[in-house]
mmCIF file with all atom_site columns, C-alpha atoms in Angstrom:
data_model
loop_
_atom_site.group_PDB
_atom_site.id
_atom_site.type_symbol
_atom_site.label_atom_id
_atom_site.label_alt_id
_atom_site.label_comp_id
_atom_site.label_asym_id
_atom_site.label_entity_id
_atom_site.label_seq_id
_atom_site.pdbx_PDB_ins_code
_atom_site.Cartn_x
_atom_site.Cartn_y
_atom_site.Cartn_z
_atom_site.occupancy
_atom_site.B_iso_or_equiv
_atom_site.pdbx_formal_charge
_atom_site.auth_seq_id
_atom_site.auth_comp_id
_atom_site.auth_asym_id
_atom_site.auth_atom_id
_atom_site.pdbx_PDB_model_num
ATOM 1   C CA . UNK A 1 1   ? -18.732 -28.989 -0.804 1.00 42.00 ? 95  UNK A CA 1
ATOM 2   C CA . UNK A 1 2   ? -20.279 -27.184 -3.930 1.00 44.00 ? 96  UNK A CA 1
ATOM 3   C CA . UNK A 1 3   ? -18.851 -23.984 -5.796 1.00 47.00 ? 97  UNK A CA 1
ATOM 4   C CA . UNK A 1 4   ? -22.557 -22.571 -5.962 1.00 49.00 ? 98  UNK A CA 1
ATOM 5   C CA . UNK A 1 5   ? -23.103 -22.872 -2.298 1.00 55.00 ? 99  UNK A CA 1
ATOM 6   C CA . UNK A 1 6   ? -23.756 -19.813 -0.048 1.00 61.00 ? 100 UNK A CA 1
ATOM 7   C CA . UNK A 1 7   ? -22.692 -21.475 2.871  1.00 78.00 ? 101 UNK A CA 1
ATOM 8   C CA . UNK A 1 8   ? -19.488 -22.102 4.353  1.00 79.00 ? 102 UNK A CA 1
ATOM 9   C CA . UNK A 1 9   ? -18.976 -24.905 7.756  1.00 88.00 ? 103 UNK A CA 1
ATOM 10  C CA . UNK A 1 10  ? -16.800 -21.727 9.072  1.00 93.00 ? 104 UNK A CA 1
ATOM 11  C CA . UNK A 1 11  ? -15.247 -24.687 11.870 1.00 94.00 ? 105 UNK A CA 1
ATOM 12  C CA . UNK A 1 12  ? -12.289 -25.825 10.392 1.00 95.00 ? 106 UNK A CA 1
ATOM 13  C CA . UNK A 1 13  ? -11.275 -22.364 9.872  1.00 96.00 ? 107 UNK A CA 1
ATOM 14  C CA . UNK A 1 14  ? -11.796 -20.805 13.388 1.00 97.00 ? 108 UNK A CA 1
ATOM 15  C CA . UNK A 1 15  ? -8.922  -17.135 12.110 1.00 97.00 ? 109 UNK A CA 1
ATOM 16  C CA . UNK A 1 16  ? -12.218 -16.780 10.176 1.00 97.00 ? 110 UNK A CA 1
ATOM 17  C CA . UNK A 1 17  ? -14.735 -16.382 13.402 1.00 96.00 ? 111 UNK A CA 1
ATOM 18  C CA . UNK A 1 18  ? -11.856 -14.562 15.222 1.00 97.00 ? 112 UNK A CA 1
ATOM 19  C CA . UNK A 1 19  ? -12.232 -12.040 12.281 1.00 97.00 ? 113 UNK A CA 1
ATOM 20  C CA . UNK A 1 20  ? -16.005 -12.023 12.269 1.00 97.00 ? 114 UNK A CA 1
ATOM 21  C CA . UNK A 1 21  ? -15.823 -11.424 16.774 1.00 97.00 ? 115 UNK A CA 1
ATOM 22  C CA . UNK A 1 22  ? -12.961 -8.553  15.536 1.00 97.00 ? 116 UNK A CA 1
ATOM 23  C CA . UNK A 1 23  ? -14.669 -7.024  13.371 1.00 98.00 ? 117 UNK A CA 1
ATOM 24  C CA . UNK A 1 24  ? -17.479 -6.508  15.187 1.00 98.00 ? 118 UNK A CA 1
ATOM 25  C CA . UNK A 1 25  ? -15.408 -4.890  18.361 1.00 97.00 ? 119 UNK A CA 1
ATOM 26  C CA . UNK A 1 26  ? -14.229 -2.363  15.649 1.00 97.00 ? 120 UNK A CA 1
ATOM 27  C CA . UNK A 1 27  ? -18.029 -1.723  14.659 1.00 97.00 ? 121 UNK A CA 1
ATOM 28  C CA . UNK A 1 28  ? -19.022 -0.900  18.438 1.00 96.00 ? 122 UNK A CA 1
ATOM 29  C CA . UNK A 1 29  ? -16.023 1.142   18.510 1.00 94.00 ? 123 UNK A CA 1
ATOM 30  C CA . UNK A 1 30  ? -15.588 3.031   15.423 1.00 93.00 ? 124 UNK A CA 1
ATOM 31  C CA . UNK A 1 31  ? -18.764 3.113   14.240 1.00 94.00 ? 125 UNK A CA 1
ATOM 32  C CA . UNK A 1 32  ? -20.726 0.727   11.069 1.00 95.00 ? 126 UNK A CA 1
ATOM 33  C CA . UNK A 1 33  ? -20.177 2.810   8.423  1.00 95.00 ? 127 UNK A CA 1
ATOM 34  C CA . UNK A 1 34  ? -16.013 3.072   8.997  1.00 94.00 ? 128 UNK A CA 1
ATOM 35  C CA . UNK A 1 35  ? -15.707 0.370   9.713  1.00 96.00 ? 129 UNK A CA 1
ATOM 36  C CA . UNK A 1 36  ? -17.631 -0.544  6.704  1.00 96.00 ? 130 UNK A CA 1
ATOM 37  C CA . UNK A 1 37  ? -15.358 1.720   4.090  1.00 96.00 ? 131 UNK A CA 1
ATOM 38  C CA . UNK A 1 38  ? -11.915 1.124   5.722  1.00 96.00 ? 132 UNK A CA 1
ATOM 39  C CA . UNK A 1 39  ? -13.329 -2.501  5.011  1.00 97.00 ? 133 UNK A CA 1
ATOM 40  C CA . UNK A 1 40  ? -15.176 -1.766  1.644  1.00 97.00 ? 134 UNK A CA 1
ATOM 41  C CA . UNK A 1 41  ? -11.759 -0.653  0.502  1.00 96.00 ? 135 UNK A CA 1
ATOM 42  C CA . UNK A 1 42  ? -9.329  -3.467  1.944  1.00 97.00 ? 136 UNK A CA 1
ATOM 43  C CA . UNK A 1 43  ? -11.812 -5.504  0.830  1.00 96.00 ? 137 UNK A CA 1
ATOM 44  C CA . UNK A 1 44  ? -10.146 -3.747  -2.829 1.00 96.00 ? 138 UNK A CA 1
ATOM 45  C CA . UNK A 1 45  ? -6.982  -4.218  -1.707 1.00 96.00 ? 139 UNK A CA 1
ATOM 46  C CA . UNK A 1 46  ? -7.320  -7.055  -1.259 1.00 95.00 ? 140 UNK A CA 1
ATOM 47  C CA . UNK A 1 47  ? -8.706  -9.076  -3.871 1.00 94.00 ? 141 UNK A CA 1
ATOM 48  C CA . UNK A 1 48  ? -6.265  -6.998  -6.490 1.00 95.00 ? 142 UNK A CA 1
ATOM 49  C CA . UNK A 1 49  ? -3.582  -9.071  -4.441 1.00 94.00 ? 143 UNK A CA 1
ATOM 50  C CA . UNK A 1 50  ? -5.851  -12.384 -5.217 1.00 93.00 ? 144 UNK A CA 1
ATOM 51  C CA . UNK A 1 51  ? -5.889  -11.016 -8.590 1.00 92.00 ? 145 UNK A CA 1
ATOM 52  C CA . UNK A 1 52  ? -1.987  -11.113 -8.419 1.00 93.00 ? 146 UNK A CA 1
ATOM 53  C CA . UNK A 1 53  ? -1.927  -14.060 -6.865 1.00 91.00 ? 147 UNK A CA 1
ATOM 54  C CA . UNK A 1 54  ? -0.228  -12.546 -3.583 1.00 92.00 ? 148 UNK A CA 1
ATOM 55  C CA . UNK A 1 55  ? -0.505  -14.359 -0.365 1.00 91.00 ? 149 UNK A CA 1
ATOM 56  C CA . UNK A 1 56  ? -1.748  -17.199 -1.915 1.00 92.00 ? 150 UNK A CA 1
ATOM 57  C CA . UNK A 1 57  ? -0.574  -19.459 0.501  1.00 93.00 ? 151 UNK A CA 1
ATOM 58  C CA . UNK A 1 58  ? -2.694  -19.284 4.426  1.00 92.00 ? 152 UNK A CA 1
ATOM 59  C CA . UNK A 1 59  ? -5.625  -18.946 1.247  1.00 93.00 ? 153 UNK A CA 1
ATOM 60  C CA . UNK A 1 60  ? -4.960  -21.798 -0.264 1.00 94.00 ? 154 UNK A CA 1
ATOM 61  C CA . UNK A 1 61  ? -4.816  -22.931 3.073  1.00 95.00 ? 155 UNK A CA 1
ATOM 62  C CA . UNK A 1 62  ? -7.665  -22.044 3.897  1.00 95.00 ? 156 UNK A CA 1
ATOM 63  C CA . UNK A 1 63  ? -9.341  -23.487 1.015  1.00 94.00 ? 157 UNK A CA 1
ATOM 64  C CA . UNK A 1 64  ? -7.925  -26.845 1.454  1.00 94.00 ? 158 UNK A CA 1
ATOM 65  C CA . UNK A 1 65  ? -9.639  -26.586 4.937  1.00 95.00 ? 159 UNK A CA 1
ATOM 66  C CA . UNK A 1 66  ? -13.554 -25.453 3.646  1.00 93.00 ? 160 UNK A CA 1
ATOM 67  C CA . UNK A 1 67  ? -13.642 -27.252 0.229  1.00 91.00 ? 161 UNK A CA 1
ATOM 68  C CA . UNK A 1 68  ? -10.961 -30.663 1.015  1.00 90.00 ? 162 UNK A CA 1
ATOM 69  C CA . UNK A 1 69  ? -7.866  -30.564 -1.970 1.00 90.00 ? 163 UNK A CA 1
ATOM 70  C CA . UNK A 1 70  ? -10.096 -30.177 -5.021 1.00 89.00 ? 164 UNK A CA 1
ATOM 71  C CA . UNK A 1 71  ? -11.420 -27.443 -4.363 1.00 89.00 ? 165 UNK A CA 1
ATOM 72  C CA . UNK A 1 72  ? -11.995 -24.193 -7.312 1.00 88.00 ? 166 UNK A CA 1
ATOM 73  C CA . UNK A 1 73  ? -13.141 -21.734 -6.142 1.00 88.00 ? 167 UNK A CA 1
ATOM 74  C CA . UNK A 1 74  ? -14.412 -18.232 -8.419 1.00 84.00 ? 168 UNK A CA 1
ATOM 75  C CA . UNK A 1 75  ? -13.644 -14.525 -7.555 1.00 79.00 ? 169 UNK A CA 1
ATOM 76  C CA . UNK A 1 76  ? -17.666 -14.717 -6.509 1.00 79.00 ? 170 UNK A CA 1
ATOM 77  C CA . UNK A 1 77  ? -17.128 -16.460 -4.080 1.00 85.00 ? 171 UNK A CA 1
ATOM 78  C CA . UNK A 1 78  ? -18.714 -17.028 -0.538 1.00 89.00 ? 172 UNK A CA 1
ATOM 79  C CA . UNK A 1 79  ? -15.695 -19.146 0.115  1.00 92.00 ? 173 UNK A CA 1
ATOM 80  C CA . UNK A 1 80  ? -13.241 -16.309 -1.131 1.00 92.00 ? 174 UNK A CA 1
ATOM 81  C CA . UNK A 1 81  ? -14.813 -13.907 1.302  1.00 92.00 ? 175 UNK A CA 1
ATOM 82  C CA . UNK A 1 82  ? -14.478 -16.534 3.331  1.00 94.00 ? 176 UNK A CA 1
ATOM 83  C CA . UNK A 1 83  ? -11.000 -17.156 3.479  1.00 95.00 ? 177 UNK A CA 1
ATOM 84  C CA . UNK A 1 84  ? -9.909  -13.402 2.705  1.00 96.00 ? 178 UNK A CA 1
ATOM 85  C CA . UNK A 1 85  ? -12.005 -12.099 6.040  1.00 97.00 ? 179 UNK A CA 1
ATOM 86  C CA . UNK A 1 86  ? -9.349  -12.729 8.607  1.00 97.00 ? 180 UNK A CA 1
ATOM 87  C CA . UNK A 1 87  ? -6.546  -10.178 6.750  1.00 97.00 ? 181 UNK A CA 1
ATOM 88  C CA . UNK A 1 88  ? -9.819  -8.322  5.221  1.00 98.00 ? 182 UNK A CA 1
ATOM 89  C CA . UNK A 1 89  ? -10.819 -7.225  9.177  1.00 98.00 ? 183 UNK A CA 1
ATOM 90  C CA . UNK A 1 90  ? -6.680  -6.960  10.321 1.00 97.00 ? 184 UNK A CA 1
ATOM 91  C CA . UNK A 1 91  ? -6.187  -4.572  7.321  1.00 98.00 ? 185 UNK A CA 1
ATOM 92  C CA . UNK A 1 92  ? -9.831  -2.925  8.130  1.00 98.00 ? 186 UNK A CA 1
ATOM 93  C CA . UNK A 1 93  ? -8.683  -2.301  11.519 1.00 97.00 ? 187 UNK A CA 1
ATOM 94  C CA . UNK A 1 94  ? -5.815  -0.297  10.296 1.00 97.00 ? 188 UNK A CA 1
ATOM 95  C CA . UNK A 1 95  ? -7.639  1.560   7.675  1.00 96.00 ? 189 UNK A CA 1
ATOM 96  C CA . UNK A 1 96  ? -10.090 2.824   9.664  1.00 95.00 ? 190 UNK A CA 1
ATOM 97  C CA . UNK A 1 97  ? -8.290  3.939   12.719 1.00 94.00 ? 191 UNK A CA 1
ATOM 98  C CA . UNK A 1 98  ? -6.824  7.254   13.308 1.00 91.00 ? 192 UNK A CA 1
ATOM 99  C CA . UNK A 1 99  ? -3.830  7.342   14.254 1.00 95.00 ? 193 UNK A CA 1
ATOM 100 C CA . UNK A 1 100 ? -2.865  4.379   11.920 1.00 95.00 ? 194 UNK A CA 1
ATOM 101 C CA . UNK A 1 101 ? -4.404  6.245   8.515  1.00 92.00 ? 195 UNK A CA 1
ATOM 102 C CA . UNK A 1 102 ? -2.769  8.954   10.282 1.00 92.00 ? 196 UNK A CA 1
ATOM 103 C CA . UNK A 1 103 ? 0.987   7.512   9.967  1.00 94.00 ? 197 UNK A CA 1
ATOM 104 C CA . UNK A 1 104 ? 0.204   5.373   6.184  1.00 94.00 ? 198 UNK A CA 1
ATOM 105 C CA . UNK A 1 105 ? -0.145  9.487   4.777  1.00 92.00 ? 199 UNK A CA 1
ATOM 106 C CA . UNK A 1 106 ? 2.855   11.634  6.859  1.00 91.00 ? 200 UNK A CA 1
ATOM 107 C CA . UNK A 1 107 ? 5.304   12.523  5.103  1.00 88.00 ? 201 UNK A CA 1
ATOM 108 C CA . UNK A 1 108 ? 7.635   11.583  7.057  1.00 90.00 ? 202 UNK A CA 1
ATOM 109 C CA . UNK A 1 109 ? 9.035   8.100   5.610  1.00 88.00 ? 203 UNK A CA 1
ATOM 110 C CA . UNK A 1 110 ? 9.801   6.598   9.388  1.00 94.00 ? 204 UNK A CA 1
ATOM 111 C CA . UNK A 1 111 ? 5.827   6.605   9.579  1.00 95.00 ? 205 UNK A CA 1
ATOM 112 C CA . UNK A 1 112 ? 5.282   5.058   6.689  1.00 94.00 ? 206 UNK A CA 1
ATOM 113 C CA . UNK A 1 113 ? 7.216   2.821   7.389  1.00 94.00 ? 207 UNK A CA 1
ATOM 114 C CA . UNK A 1 114 ? 5.793   2.068   11.319 1.00 96.00 ? 208 UNK A CA 1
ATOM 115 C CA . UNK A 1 115 ? 2.702   1.649   9.289  1.00 96.00 ? 209 UNK A CA 1
ATOM 116 C CA . UNK A 1 116 ? 4.177   -0.564  6.657  1.00 95.00 ? 210 UNK A CA 1
ATOM 117 C CA . UNK A 1 117 ? 5.632   -2.812  9.829  1.00 95.00 ? 211 UNK A CA 1
ATOM 118 C CA . UNK A 1 118 ? 2.049   -3.020  11.585 1.00 96.00 ? 212 UNK A CA 1
ATOM 119 C CA . UNK A 1 119 ? 0.980   -4.069  8.275  1.00 96.00 ? 213 UNK A CA 1
ATOM 120 C CA . UNK A 1 120 ? 3.135   -6.804  8.266  1.00 95.00 ? 214 UNK A CA 1
ATOM 121 C CA . UNK A 1 121 ? 2.622   -7.755  11.852 1.00 95.00 ? 215 UNK A CA 1
ATOM 122 C CA . UNK A 1 122 ? -0.987  -7.949  11.480 1.00 95.00 ? 216 UNK A CA 1
ATOM 123 C CA . UNK A 1 123 ? -2.117  -8.583  8.736  1.00 95.00 ? 217 UNK A CA 1
ATOM 124 C CA . UNK A 1 124 ? 0.649   -10.476 6.501  1.00 92.00 ? 218 UNK A CA 1
ATOM 125 C CA . UNK A 1 125 ? 3.429   -11.713 8.674  1.00 89.00 ? 219 UNK A CA 1
ATOM 126 C CA . UNK A 1 126 ? 6.543   -10.000 6.492  1.00 80.00 ? 220 UNK A CA 1
ATOM 127 C CA . UNK A 1 127 ? 5.061   -8.485  4.338  1.00 87.00 ? 221 UNK A CA 1
ATOM 128 C CA . UNK A 1 128 ? 7.013   -5.291  3.672  1.00 86.00 ? 222 UNK A CA 1
ATOM 129 C CA . UNK A 1 129 ? 6.799   -1.213  2.221  1.00 85.00 ? 223 UNK A CA 1
ATOM 130 C CA . UNK A 1 130 ? 6.493   -2.942  -1.643 1.00 83.00 ? 224 UNK A CA 1
ATOM 131 C CA . UNK A 1 131 ? 9.277   -2.509  -3.956 1.00 78.00 ? 225 UNK A CA 1
ATOM 132 C CA . UNK A 1 132 ? 6.674   -1.731  -7.019 1.00 79.00 ? 226 UNK A CA 1
ATOM 133 C CA . UNK A 1 133 ? 3.808   0.251   -7.737 1.00 81.00 ? 227 UNK A CA 1
ATOM 134 C CA . UNK A 1 134 ? 1.133   -2.418  -8.421 1.00 90.00 ? 228 UNK A CA 1
ATOM 135 C CA . UNK A 1 135 ? 0.749   -2.815  -5.120 1.00 94.00 ? 229 UNK A CA 1
ATOM 136 C CA . UNK A 1 136 ? -2.517  -2.000  -3.846 1.00 95.00 ? 230 UNK A CA 1
ATOM 137 C CA . UNK A 1 137 ? -1.504  -0.666  -0.560 1.00 96.00 ? 231 UNK A CA 1
ATOM 138 C CA . UNK A 1 138 ? 1.483   0.909   -1.297 1.00 94.00 ? 232 UNK A CA 1
ATOM 139 C CA . UNK A 1 139 ? -0.979  2.774   -4.082 1.00 94.00 ? 233 UNK A CA 1
ATOM 140 C CA . UNK A 1 140 ? -3.327  3.627   -0.992 1.00 94.00 ? 234 UNK A CA 1
ATOM 141 C CA . UNK A 1 141 ? -0.874  5.040   1.781  1.00 94.00 ? 235 UNK A CA 1
ATOM 142 C CA . UNK A 1 142 ? 0.524   7.185   -1.370 1.00 92.00 ? 236 UNK A CA 1
ATOM 143 C CA . UNK A 1 143 ? -2.498  8.291   -1.971 1.00 91.00 ? 237 UNK A CA 1
ATOM 144 C CA . UNK A 1 144 ? -2.496  9.567   1.266  1.00 90.00 ? 238 UNK A CA 1
ATOM 145 C CA . UNK A 1 145 ? 0.509   10.592  1.677  1.00 89.00 ? 239 UNK A CA 1
ATOM 146 C CA . UNK A 1 146 ? -0.010  13.199  -1.957 1.00 88.00 ? 240 UNK A CA 1
ATOM 147 C CA . UNK A 1 147 ? -2.706  14.293  0.206  1.00 83.00 ? 241 UNK A CA 1
ATOM 148 C CA . UNK A 1 148 ? -1.378  15.248  2.993  1.00 78.00 ? 242 UNK A CA 1
ATOM 149 C CA . UNK A 1 149 ? 1.519   17.342  0.883  1.00 79.00 ? 243 UNK A CA 1
ATOM 150 C CA . UNK A 1 150 ? -0.753  18.741  -0.990 1.00 77.00 ? 244 UNK A CA 1
ATOM 151 C CA . UNK A 1 151 ? -2.679  19.839  2.427  1.00 72.00 ? 245 UNK A CA 1
ATOM 152 C CA . UNK A 1 152 ? -6.067  18.065  1.531  1.00 67.00 ? 246 UNK A CA 1
ATOM 153 C CA . UNK A 1 153 ? -7.020  15.578  4.306  1.00 61.00 ? 247 UNK A CA 1
ATOM 154 C CA . UNK A 1 154 ? -7.204  12.609  2.559  1.00 59.00 ? 248 UNK A CA 1
ATOM 155 C CA . UNK A 1 155 ? -10.533 10.940  2.693  1.00 57.00 ? 249 UNK A CA 1
ATOM 156 C CA . UNK A 1 156 ? -10.794 8.524   5.814  1.00 55.00 ? 250 UNK A CA 1
ATOM 157 C CA . UNK A 1 157 ? -13.630 6.515   6.917  1.00 52.00 ? 251 UNK A CA 1
ATOM 158 C CA . UNK A 1 158 ? -14.460 8.160   10.060 1.00 47.00 ? 252 UNK A CA 1
ATOM 159 C CA . UNK A 1 159 ? -14.569 11.932  7.600  1.00 46.00 ? 253 UNK A CA 1
ATOM 160 C CA . UNK A 1 160 ? -16.702 10.728  5.401  1.00 43.00 ? 254 UNK A CA 1
ATOM 161 C CA . UNK A 1 161 ? -19.036 9.418   7.839  1.00 40.00 ? 255 UNK A CA 1
ATOM 162 C CA . UNK A 1 162 ? -18.741 12.579  9.855  1.00 41.00 ? 256 UNK A CA 1
ATOM 163 C CA . UNK A 1 163 ? -19.780 14.646  7.076  1.00 38.00 ? 257 UNK A CA 1
ATOM 164 C CA . UNK A 1 164 ? -22.230 13.100  5.430  1.00 39.00 ? 258 UNK A CA 1
ATOM 165 C CA . UNK A 1 165 ? -23.727 13.166  8.869  1.00 39.00 ? 259 UNK A CA 1
ATOM 166 C CA . UNK A 1 166 ? -23.336 16.559  10.210 1.00 34.00 ? 260 UNK A CA 1
ATOM 167 C CA . UNK A 1 167 ? -21.412 14.623  13.281 1.00 39.00 ? 261 UNK A CA 1
ATOM 168 C CA . UNK A 1 168 ? -23.235 12.294  13.917 1.00 34.00 ? 262 UNK A CA 1
ATOM 169 C CA . UNK A 1 169 ? -21.305 8.638   15.312 1.00 37.00 ? 263 UNK A CA 1
ATOM 170 C CA . UNK A 1 170 ? -23.096 5.587   14.934 1.00 34.00 ? 264 UNK A CA 1
ATOM 171 C CA . UNK A 1 171 ? -21.991 3.348   17.250 1.00 36.00 ? 265 UNK A CA 1
ATOM 172 C CA . UNK A 1 172 ? -24.092 0.327   16.797 1.00 32.00 ? 266 UNK A CA 1
#
């Protein structure tokens, strides 16, 4: 397959197709705009992880299955987006959830730890609370916690959409 190709044969990676179905279910449950906003946040976090060289094993495995042993991928590649799609959708499901977002922004350390454990369960096996400031999810969580400490509600996909549309909820 050429790097320039816009289309990727997904049969070698059924987890990508399953993630697409889960993405559609999220849209049905939470609404198109809230899921789009959560997906964008999750994708930015994952692209930063890509830049930092984190979680390479699963990505590289997918690149080999999609492109063969001699793969090359650039940051704008459809293959990169396909390869990270399952984890982006899984993280978007957490970021778009009022419950999980609330735990991430809680002032109670146990709640934040529970959020990180769920990321480790759903997104990247074994993911733990970041040990350094440079982890983009850790930065996102700190923004949530800081907003709560200051008495502000951090922007979330659901309340940003509600504010911008005067309470109208998109469910299709």
